[in-house]
Amino acid sequence: CGRADLSDIDVEQLHEVVRGYSIGQIDDVRAALQPLMLCYGVDPVERDGLLRFLPRDGQGETAVDRALLADSDEVDGLVEQVREPEAELAGRVQVRFVEWGGDHDVTAEQAVLADDATHALAVTDLPLALTRAEARQVVSRWLAEARISRDAVRFQLPPSMLPLGAGDVVALPLEGGEQLYRIDRVEQAEAQMVEAVRIEPGVYTPSELPEDLPAQKAFAPPVPVQPLFMDLPLITGDEVPH
């Protein structure tokens, strides 16, 4: 691919506030942006040579008519549904971060599933300055996303279908009613092989949480200076007296 410049990047839909962010070592751009995208729920997608950063909000879905789904030897039925086993889902998610507004201490917040029986803990370190309420919103979203995205689908679309890409939300007619899925992968060949995970838009609506005031240490003023000149003997006698 060609060399990208600022005109090749679209961040018009991003409106989050980054209070502080640390890059501890020289690395590639993807590694530097990964904590930001993980924390704020952002998906980078490439469309016609333009790199777009899209927020995960579950909105703007494209309805897929069942009649448009193509038969494929790689898919069991028109839509192949897969569910990850419960054992692979951590019931507790913890994030470590720098607490904003105080003494910038490293602290942690966690979210726990109400029916957690595994006691498995997933810990993530973010080089970001967050308030405690923001961190609780982040881990709550992660936990809900992990539970919902256990349900995944694979289906094939004909080439005549409007092009869909990673990050797009589609509404699929399945048993029990229409469900929303976010596309994670599209293979372009004679047809479009799509892999997507289930989403619920309500997960991306931040909950109202009370904001805890950051802890600050009491100010310790410097004590008054008391100068004292000491008339000490010289070591050899040859030194300059003062």
mmCIF file of N, CA, C and O in Angstrom, residues 50-137:
data_model
loop_
_atom_site.group_PDB
_atom_site.id
_atom_site.type_symbol
_atom_site.label_atom_id
_atom_site.label_comp_id
_atom_site.label_asym_id
_atom_site.label_seq_id
_atom_site.Cartn_x
_atom_site.Cartn_y
_atom_site.Cartn_z
ATOM 1 N N LEU A 50 -8.950 5.046 2.555
ATOM 2 C CA LEU A 50 -9.117 5.974 3.673
ATOM 3 C C LEU A 50 -9.196 5.175 4.968
ATOM 4 O O LEU A 50 -9.987 4.237 5.092
ATOM 5 N N LEU A 51 -8.367 5.532 5.942
ATOM 6 C CA LEU A 51 -8.363 4.877 7.244
ATOM 7 C C LEU A 51 -9.312 5.634 8.165
ATOM 8 O O LEU A 51 -9.062 6.781 8.517
ATOM 9 N N ARG A 52 -10.400 4.974 8.538
ATOM 10 C CA ARG A 52 -11.404 5.606 9.387
ATOM 11 C C ARG A 52 -11.387 4.975 10.778
ATOM 12 O O ARG A 52 -11.278 3.761 10.914
ATOM 13 N N PHE A 53 -11.513 5.840 11.782
ATOM 14 C CA PHE A 53 -11.629 5.380 13.161
ATOM 15 C C PHE A 53 -13.082 5.601 13.587
ATOM 16 O O PHE A 53 -13.545 6.731 13.691
ATOM 17 N N LEU A 54 -13.788 4.474 13.821
ATOM 18 C CA LEU A 54 -15.217 4.526 14.096
ATOM 19 C C LEU A 54 -15.498 4.108 15.531
ATOM 20 O O LEU A 54 -14.954 3.105 16.014
ATOM 21 N N PRO A 55 -16.357 4.844 16.237
ATOM 22 C CA PRO A 55 -16.720 4.442 17.602
ATOM 23 C C PRO A 55 -17.666 3.263 17.585
ATOM 24 O O PRO A 55 -18.530 3.146 16.710
ATOM 25 N N ARG A 56 -17.528 2.386 18.558
ATOM 26 C CA ARG A 56 -18.475 1.281 18.698
ATOM 27 C C ARG A 56 -19.725 1.809 19.416
ATOM 28 O O ARG A 56 -19.694 2.109 20.607
ATOM 29 N N ASP A 57 -20.816 1.909 18.673
ATOM 30 C CA ASP A 57 -22.063 2.363 19.288
ATOM 31 C C ASP A 57 -23.246 1.476 18.904
ATOM 32 O O ASP A 57 -24.353 1.674 19.406
ATOM 33 N N GLY A 58 -23.022 0.502 18.012
ATOM 34 C CA GLY A 58 -24.096 -0.403 17.629
ATOM 35 C C GLY A 58 -25.166 0.238 16.781
ATOM 36 O O GLY A 58 -26.245 -0.339 16.613
ATOM 37 N N GLN A 59 -24.920 1.427 16.232
ATOM 38 C CA GLN A 59 -25.921 2.147 15.455
ATOM 39 C C GLN A 59 -25.643 1.997 13.955
ATOM 40 O O GLN A 59 -24.586 1.564 13.535
ATOM 41 N N GLY A 60 -26.618 2.430 13.151
ATOM 42 C CA GLY A 60 -26.453 2.455 11.703
ATOM 43 C C GLY A 60 -26.373 1.088 11.082
ATOM 44 O O GLY A 60 -25.561 0.852 10.173
ATOM 45 N N GLU A 61 -27.209 0.149 11.550
ATOM 46 C CA GLU A 61 -27.143 -1.208 11.022
ATOM 47 C C GLU A 61 -27.688 -1.291 9.598
ATOM 48 O O GLU A 61 -28.537 -0.495 9.191
ATOM 49 N N THR A 62 -27.184 -2.276 8.871
ATOM 50 C CA THR A 62 -27.656 -2.586 7.519
ATOM 51 C C THR A 62 -28.455 -3.879 7.577
ATOM 52 O O THR A 62 -27.940 -4.908 8.030
ATOM 53 N N ALA A 63 -29.711 -3.823 7.146
ATOM 54 C CA ALA A 63 -30.546 -5.017 7.158
ATOM 55 C C ALA A 63 -30.127 -5.949 6.027
ATOM 56 O O ALA A 63 -29.943 -5.518 4.894
ATOM 57 N N VAL A 64 -29.969 -7.227 6.352
ATOM 58 C CA VAL A 64 -29.597 -8.240 5.366
ATOM 59 C C VAL A 64 -30.790 -9.163 5.170
ATOM 60 O O VAL A 64 -31.193 -9.886 6.096
ATOM 61 N N ASP A 65 -31.363 -9.125 3.992
ATOM 62 C CA ASP A 65 -32.496 -9.990 3.663
ATOM 63 C C ASP A 65 -32.014 -11.436 3.542
ATOM 64 O O ASP A 65 -30.955 -11.709 2.964
ATOM 65 N N ARG A 66 -32.779 -12.346 4.118
ATOM 66 C CA ARG A 66 -32.379 -13.755 4.065
ATOM 67 C C ARG A 66 -32.262 -14.249 2.631
ATOM 68 O O ARG A 66 -31.459 -15.133 2.326
ATOM 69 N N ALA A 67 -33.041 -13.654 1.705
ATOM 70 C CA ALA A 67 -32.983 -14.076 0.309
ATOM 71 C C ALA A 67 -31.656 -13.697 -0.335
ATOM 72 O O ALA A 67 -31.294 -14.248 -1.383
ATOM 73 N N LEU A 68 -30.902 -12.765 0.269
ATOM 74 C CA LEU A 68 -29.628 -12.337 -0.298
ATOM 75 C C LEU A 68 -28.466 -13.220 0.143
ATOM 76 O O LEU A 68 -27.372 -13.125 -0.407
ATOM 77 N N LEU A 69 -28.696 -14.064 1.145
ATOM 78 C CA LEU A 69 -27.627 -14.922 1.632
ATOM 79 C C LEU A 69 -27.337 -16.012 0.616
ATOM 80 O O LEU A 69 -28.255 -16.610 0.044
ATOM 81 N N ALA A 70 -26.061 -16.264 0.398
ATOM 82 C CA ALA A 70 -25.645 -17.239 -0.614
ATOM 83 C C ALA A 70 -25.285 -18.563 0.042
ATOM 84 O O ALA A 70 -24.762 -18.603 1.164
ATOM 85 N N ASP A 71 -25.554 -19.649 -0.660
ATOM 86 C CA ASP A 71 -25.146 -20.977 -0.186
ATOM 87 C C ASP A 71 -23.632 -21.127 -0.324
ATOM 88 O O ASP A 71 -23.028 -20.618 -1.268
ATOM 89 N N SER A 72 -23.042 -21.839 0.640
ATOM 90 C CA SER A 72 -21.591 -22.058 0.602
ATOM 91 C C SER A 72 -21.275 -23.381 1.268
ATOM 92 O O SER A 72 -21.906 -23.766 2.263
ATOM 93 N N ASP A 73 -20.271 -24.089 0.727
ATOM 94 C CA ASP A 73 -19.823 -25.336 1.331
ATOM 95 C C ASP A 73 -19.104 -25.087 2.653
ATOM 96 O O ASP A 73 -18.951 -26.012 3.459
ATOM 97 N N GLU A 74 -18.647 -23.840 2.877
ATOM 98 C CA GLU A 74 -17.903 -23.524 4.093
ATOM 99 C C GLU A 74 -18.814 -23.139 5.247
ATOM 100 O O GLU A 74 -18.354 -23.011 6.380
ATOM 101 N N VAL A 75 -20.099 -22.942 4.965
ATOM 102 C CA VAL A 75 -21.031 -22.495 5.993
ATOM 103 C C VAL A 75 -22.114 -23.542 6.167
ATOM 104 O O VAL A 75 -22.673 -24.059 5.183
ATOM 105 N N ASP A 76 -22.396 -23.887 7.417
ATOM 106 C CA ASP A 76 -23.440 -24.855 7.726
ATOM 107 C C ASP A 76 -24.791 -24.142 7.685
ATOM 108 O O ASP A 76 -25.186 -23.484 8.640
ATOM 109 N N GLY A 77 -25.500 -24.256 6.541
ATOM 110 C CA GLY A 77 -26.743 -23.518 6.360
ATOM 111 C C GLY A 77 -26.450 -22.140 5.797
ATOM 112 O O GLY A 77 -25.314 -21.781 5.493
ATOM 113 N N LEU A 78 -27.484 -21.316 5.711
ATOM 114 C CA LEU A 78 -27.275 -19.963 5.214
ATOM 115 C C LEU A 78 -26.506 -19.117 6.223
ATOM 116 O O LEU A 78 -25.704 -18.257 5.858
ATOM 117 N N VAL A 79 -26.770 -19.328 7.518
ATOM 118 C CA VAL A 79 -26.064 -18.613 8.584
ATOM 119 C C VAL A 79 -25.582 -19.636 9.602
ATOM 120 O O VAL A 79 -26.385 -20.351 10.218
ATOM 121 N N GLU A 80 -24.276 -19.719 9.771
ATOM 122 C CA GLU A 80 -23.689 -20.644 10.745
ATOM 123 C C GLU A 80 -23.484 -19.918 12.060
ATOM 124 O O GLU A 80 -22.767 -18.918 12.128
ATOM 125 N N GLN A 81 -24.139 -20.400 13.110
ATOM 126 C CA GLN A 81 -24.060 -19.772 14.425
ATOM 127 C C GLN A 81 -23.132 -20.576 15.323
ATOM 128 O O GLN A 81 -23.202 -21.803 15.386
ATOM 129 N N VAL A 82 -22.262 -19.864 16.033
ATOM 130 C CA VAL A 82 -21.280 -20.488 16.922
ATOM 131 C C VAL A 82 -21.340 -19.773 18.269
ATOM 132 O O VAL A 82 -21.494 -18.547 18.332
ATOM 133 N N ARG A 83 -21.224 -20.533 19.345
ATOM 134 C CA ARG A 83 -21.166 -19.943 20.685
ATOM 135 C C ARG A 83 -19.935 -20.474 21.405
ATOM 136 O O ARG A 83 -19.715 -21.691 21.502
ATOM 137 N N GLU A 84 -19.120 -19.550 21.927
ATOM 138 C CA GLU A 84 -17.936 -19.948 22.674
ATOM 139 C C GLU A 84 -18.351 -20.571 23.998
ATOM 140 O O GLU A 84 -19.359 -20.181 24.592
ATOM 141 N N PRO A 85 -17.576 -21.521 24.493
ATOM 142 C CA PRO A 85 -17.928 -22.162 25.768
ATOM 143 C C PRO A 85 -17.824 -21.198 26.940
ATOM 144 O O PRO A 85 -17.032 -20.254 26.929
ATOM 145 N N GLU A 86 -18.630 -21.461 27.939
ATOM 146 C CA GLU A 86 -18.660 -20.615 29.138
ATOM 147 C C GLU A 86 -17.307 -20.577 29.835
ATOM 148 O O GLU A 86 -16.926 -19.572 30.439
ATOM 149 N N ALA A 87 -16.555 -21.672 29.735
ATOM 150 C CA ALA A 87 -15.276 -21.759 30.458
ATOM 151 C C ALA A 87 -14.265 -20.737 29.963
ATOM 152 O O ALA A 87 -13.335 -20.378 30.699
ATOM 153 N N GLU A 88 -14.406 -20.263 28.716
ATOM 154 C CA GLU A 88 -13.449 -19.310 28.173
ATOM 155 C C GLU A 88 -13.786 -17.865 28.536
ATOM 156 O O GLU A 88 -13.064 -16.955 28.153
ATOM 157 N N LEU A 89 -14.868 -17.656 29.268
ATOM 158 C CA LEU A 89 -15.292 -16.314 29.636
ATOM 159 C C LEU A 89 -14.878 -16.004 31.066
ATOM 160 O O LEU A 89 -15.235 -16.722 31.996
ATOM 161 N N ALA A 90 -14.085 -14.948 31.246
ATOM 162 C CA ALA A 90 -13.696 -14.521 32.585
ATOM 163 C C ALA A 90 -14.873 -13.831 33.254
ATOM 164 O O ALA A 90 -15.530 -12.978 32.662
ATOM 165 N N GLY A 91 -15.143 -14.225 34.495
ATOM 166 C CA GLY A 91 -16.264 -13.624 35.214
ATOM 167 C C GLY A 91 -15.911 -12.316 35.881
ATOM 168 O O GLY A 91 -16.798 -11.604 36.359
ATOM 169 N N ARG A 92 -14.632 -11.975 35.929
ATOM 170 C CA ARG A 92 -14.165 -10.735 36.538
ATOM 171 C C ARG A 92 -13.170 -10.062 35.600
ATOM 172 O O ARG A 92 -12.284 -10.726 35.064
ATOM 173 N N VAL A 93 -13.340 -8.776 35.427
ATOM 174 C CA VAL A 93 -12.441 -7.993 34.573
ATOM 175 C C VAL A 93 -11.909 -6.831 35.394
ATOM 176 O O VAL A 93 -12.686 -6.111 36.044
ATOM 177 N N GLN A 94 -10.603 -6.663 35.386
ATOM 178 C CA GLN A 94 -9.964 -5.588 36.161
ATOM 179 C C GLN A 94 -9.077 -4.756 35.243
ATOM 180 O O GLN A 94 -8.409 -5.284 34.355
ATOM 181 N N VAL A 95 -9.099 -3.452 35.452
ATOM 182 C CA VAL A 95 -8.234 -2.551 34.700
ATOM 183 C C VAL A 95 -7.408 -1.747 35.699
ATOM 184 O O VAL A 95 -7.914 -1.264 36.713
ATOM 185 N N ARG A 96 -6.117 -1.647 35.401
ATOM 186 C CA ARG A 96 -5.215 -0.806 36.198
ATOM 187 C C ARG A 96 -4.900 0.435 35.392
ATOM 188 O O ARG A 96 -4.606 0.357 34.193
ATOM 189 N N PHE A 97 -4.923 1.591 36.047
ATOM 190 C CA PHE A 97 -4.788 2.860 35.351
ATOM 191 C C PHE A 97 -4.217 3.897 36.310
ATOM 192 O O PHE A 97 -4.053 3.634 37.512
ATOM 193 N N VAL A 98 -3.913 5.076 35.772
ATOM 194 C CA VAL A 98 -3.437 6.201 36.585
ATOM 195 C C VAL A 98 -4.650 7.059 36.950
ATOM 196 O O VAL A 98 -5.385 7.510 36.075
ATOM 197 N N GLU A 99 -4.867 7.257 38.244
ATOM 198 C CA GLU A 99 -6.029 8.032 38.684
ATOM 199 C C GLU A 99 -5.806 9.513 38.405
ATOM 200 O O GLU A 99 -4.838 10.110 38.874
ATOM 201 N N TRP A 100 -6.720 10.080 37.640
ATOM 202 C CA TRP A 100 -6.609 11.485 37.248
ATOM 203 C C TRP A 100 -7.126 12.387 38.365
ATOM 204 O O TRP A 100 -8.060 12.056 39.078
ATOM 205 N N GLY A 101 -6.467 13.551 38.518
ATOM 206 C CA GLY A 101 -6.954 14.565 39.426
ATOM 207 C C GLY A 101 -6.374 14.534 40.818
ATOM 208 O O GLY A 101 -6.614 15.439 41.610
ATOM 209 N N GLY A 102 -5.634 13.504 41.150
ATOM 210 C CA GLY A 102 -5.051 13.418 42.478
ATOM 211 C C GLY A 102 -3.542 13.435 42.405
ATOM 212 O O GLY A 102 -2.934 14.296 41.750
ATOM 213 N N ASP A 103 -2.929 12.461 43.065
ATOM 214 C CA ASP A 103 -1.475 12.344 43.051
ATOM 215 C C ASP A 103 -0.986 11.416 41.946
ATOM 216 O O ASP A 103 0.159 10.991 41.954
ATOM 217 N N HIS A 104 -1.894 11.083 41.000
ATOM 218 C CA HIS A 104 -1.561 10.226 39.858
ATOM 219 C C HIS A 104 -1.021 8.867 40.308
ATOM 220 O O HIS A 104 -0.055 8.349 39.755
ATOM 221 N N ASP A 105 -1.672 8.310 41.326
ATOM 222 C CA ASP A 105 -1.319 6.966 41.773
ATOM 223 C C ASP A 105 -1.914 5.939 40.812
ATOM 224 O O ASP A 105 -2.970 6.154 40.205
ATOM 225 N N VAL A 106 -1.238 4.800 40.673
ATOM 226 C CA VAL A 106 -1.767 3.694 39.887
ATOM 227 C C VAL A 106 -2.772 2.941 40.748
ATOM 228 O O VAL A 106 -2.454 2.504 41.856
ATOM 229 N N THR A 107 -3.994 2.812 40.251
ATOM 230 C CA THR A 107 -5.056 2.146 40.996
ATOM 231 C C THR A 107 -5.794 1.198 40.072
ATOM 232 O O THR A 107 -5.402 1.016 38.913
ATOM 233 N N ALA A 108 -6.847 0.570 40.557
ATOM 234 C CA ALA A 108 -7.553 -0.445 39.762
ATOM 235 C C ALA A 108 -9.042 -0.384 40.046
ATOM 236 O O ALA A 108 -9.471 0.018 41.136
ATOM 237 N N GLU A 109 -9.817 -0.770 39.033
ATOM 238 C CA GLU A 109 -11.264 -0.946 39.159
ATOM 239 C C GLU A 109 -11.614 -2.272 38.490
ATOM 240 O O GLU A 109 -10.941 -2.695 37.551
ATOM 241 N N GLN A 110 -12.680 -2.913 38.967
ATOM 242 C CA GLN A 110 -13.076 -4.177 38.368
ATOM 243 C C GLN A 110 -14.590 -4.309 38.313
ATOM 244 O O GLN A 110 -15.313 -3.634 39.038
ATOM 245 N N ALA A 111 -15.045 -5.169 37.401
ATOM 246 C CA ALA A 111 -16.463 -5.492 37.267
ATOM 247 C C ALA A 111 -16.591 -7.003 37.362
ATOM 248 O O ALA A 111 -15.724 -7.744 36.901
ATOM 249 N N VAL A 112 -17.702 -7.447 37.959
ATOM 250 C CA VAL A 112 -17.923 -8.863 38.201
ATOM 251 C C VAL A 112 -19.308 -9.242 37.703
ATOM 252 O O VAL A 112 -20.276 -8.511 37.944
ATOM 253 N N LEU A 113 -19.407 -10.374 36.997
ATOM 254 C CA LEU A 113 -20.705 -10.876 36.588
ATOM 255 C C LEU A 113 -21.495 -11.330 37.812
ATOM 256 O O LEU A 113 -20.938 -11.931 38.736
ATOM 257 N N ALA A 114 -22.786 -11.052 37.803
ATOM 258 C CA ALA A 114 -23.617 -11.403 38.949
ATOM 259 C C ALA A 114 -23.653 -12.911 39.183
ATOM 260 O O ALA A 114 -23.735 -13.364 40.327
ATOM 261 N N ASP A 115 -23.580 -13.680 38.101
ATOM 262 C CA ASP A 115 -23.646 -15.138 38.233
ATOM 263 C C ASP A 115 -22.274 -15.779 38.063
ATOM 264 O O ASP A 115 -22.163 -16.928 37.621
ATOM 265 N N ASP A 116 -21.212 -15.041 38.404
ATOM 266 C CA ASP A 116 -19.856 -15.558 38.213
ATOM 267 C C ASP A 116 -19.619 -16.778 39.090
ATOM 268 O O ASP A 116 -19.802 -16.732 40.303
ATOM 269 N N ALA A 117 -19.222 -17.861 38.444
ATOM 270 C CA ALA A 117 -18.908 -19.078 39.191
ATOM 271 C C ALA A 117 -17.489 -19.552 38.916
ATOM 272 O O ALA A 117 -17.018 -20.480 39.558
ATOM 273 N N THR A 118 -16.795 -18.926 37.956
ATOM 274 C CA THR A 118 -15.457 -19.379 37.581
ATOM 275 C C THR A 118 -14.371 -18.717 38.409
ATOM 276 O O THR A 118 -13.302 -19.277 38.602
ATOM 277 N N HIS A 119 -14.619 -17.485 38.875
ATOM 278 C CA HIS A 119 -13.628 -16.693 39.606
ATOM 279 C C HIS A 119 -12.385 -16.399 38.767
ATOM 280 O O HIS A 119 -11.341 -16.020 39.301
ATOM 281 N N ALA A 120 -12.482 -16.574 37.450
ATOM 282 C CA ALA A 120 -11.363 -16.239 36.565
ATOM 283 C C ALA A 120 -11.275 -14.721 36.440
ATOM 284 O O ALA A 120 -12.284 -14.049 36.254
ATOM 285 N N LEU A 121 -10.066 -14.191 36.527
ATOM 286 C CA LEU A 121 -9.843 -12.750 36.503
ATOM 287 C C LEU A 121 -8.987 -12.376 35.304
ATOM 288 O O LEU A 121 -7.914 -12.936 35.103
ATOM 289 N N ALA A 122 -9.468 -11.431 34.499
ATOM 290 C CA ALA A 122 -8.704 -10.893 33.371
ATOM 291 C C ALA A 122 -8.256 -9.486 33.739
ATOM 292 O O ALA A 122 -9.087 -8.625 34.023
ATOM 293 N N VAL A 123 -6.947 -9.251 33.728
ATOM 294 C CA VAL A 123 -6.376 -7.975 34.160
ATOM 295 C C VAL A 123 -5.745 -7.287 32.959
ATOM 296 O O VAL A 123 -5.021 -7.910 32.179
ATOM 297 N N THR A 124 -6.023 -5.985 32.807
ATOM 298 C CA THR A 124 -5.459 -5.181 31.725
ATOM 299 C C THR A 124 -4.850 -3.915 32.305
ATOM 300 O O THR A 124 -5.484 -3.241 33.127
ATOM 301 N N ASP A 125 -3.631 -3.599 31.895
ATOM 302 C CA ASP A 125 -2.975 -2.355 32.297
ATOM 303 C C ASP A 125 -3.127 -1.337 31.177
ATOM 304 O O ASP A 125 -2.744 -1.612 30.029
ATOM 305 N N LEU A 126 -3.656 -0.169 31.504
ATOM 306 C CA LEU A 126 -3.811 0.903 30.527
ATOM 307 C C LEU A 126 -2.909 2.075 30.911
ATOM 308 O O LEU A 126 -2.976 2.557 32.052
ATOM 309 N N PRO A 127 -2.061 2.550 29.992
ATOM 310 C CA PRO A 127 -1.218 3.725 30.292
ATOM 311 C C PRO A 127 -2.004 5.020 30.117
ATOM 312 O O PRO A 127 -1.576 5.928 29.414
ATOM 313 N N LEU A 128 -3.165 5.084 30.778
ATOM 314 C CA LEU A 128 -4.072 6.213 30.616
ATOM 315 C C LEU A 128 -4.432 6.791 31.966
ATOM 316 O O LEU A 128 -4.479 6.085 32.980
ATOM 317 N N ALA A 129 -4.707 8.097 31.973
ATOM 318 C CA ALA A 129 -5.227 8.763 33.160
ATOM 319 C C ALA A 129 -6.742 8.786 33.059
ATOM 320 O O ALA A 129 -7.307 9.351 32.120
ATOM 321 N N LEU A 130 -7.414 8.156 34.027
ATOM 322 C CA LEU A 130 -8.866 8.064 34.055
ATOM 323 C C LEU A 130 -9.371 8.399 35.443
ATOM 324 O O LEU A 130 -8.641 8.278 36.431
ATOM 325 N N THR A 131 -10.633 8.814 35.516
ATOM 326 C CA THR A 131 -11.279 8.891 36.817
ATOM 327 C C THR A 131 -11.783 7.493 37.162
ATOM 328 O O THR A 131 -11.899 6.618 36.303
ATOM 329 N N ARG A 132 -12.119 7.287 38.433
ATOM 330 C CA ARG A 132 -12.602 5.970 38.840
ATOM 331 C C ARG A 132 -13.919 5.617 38.148
ATOM 332 O O ARG A 132 -14.151 4.468 37.772
ATOM 333 N N ALA A 133 -14.792 6.614 37.984
ATOM 334 C CA ALA A 133 -16.070 6.364 37.317
ATOM 335 C C ALA A 133 -15.850 5.954 35.864
ATOM 336 O O ALA A 133 -16.510 5.039 35.362
ATOM 337 N N GLU A 134 -14.923 6.619 35.176
ATOM 338 C CA GLU A 134 -14.629 6.257 33.789
ATOM 339 C C GLU A 134 -14.082 4.838 33.708
ATOM 340 O O GLU A 134 -14.445 4.069 32.807
ATOM 341 N N ALA A 135 -13.208 4.470 34.644
ATOM 342 C CA ALA A 135 -12.639 3.128 34.630
ATOM 343 C C ALA A 135 -13.717 2.076 34.896
ATOM 344 O O ALA A 135 -13.713 1.009 34.275
ATOM 345 N N ARG A 136 -14.658 2.372 35.795
ATOM 346 C CA ARG A 136 -15.748 1.425 36.048
ATOM 347 C C ARG A 136 -16.623 1.256 34.816
ATOM 348 O O ARG A 136 -17.102 0.154 34.520
ATOM 349 N N GLN A 137 -16.857 2.346 34.074
ATOM 350 C CA GLN A 137 -17.629 2.241 32.837
ATOM 351 C C GLN A 137 -16.902 1.384 31.804
ATOM 352 O O GLN A 137 -17.526 0.589 31.089
#
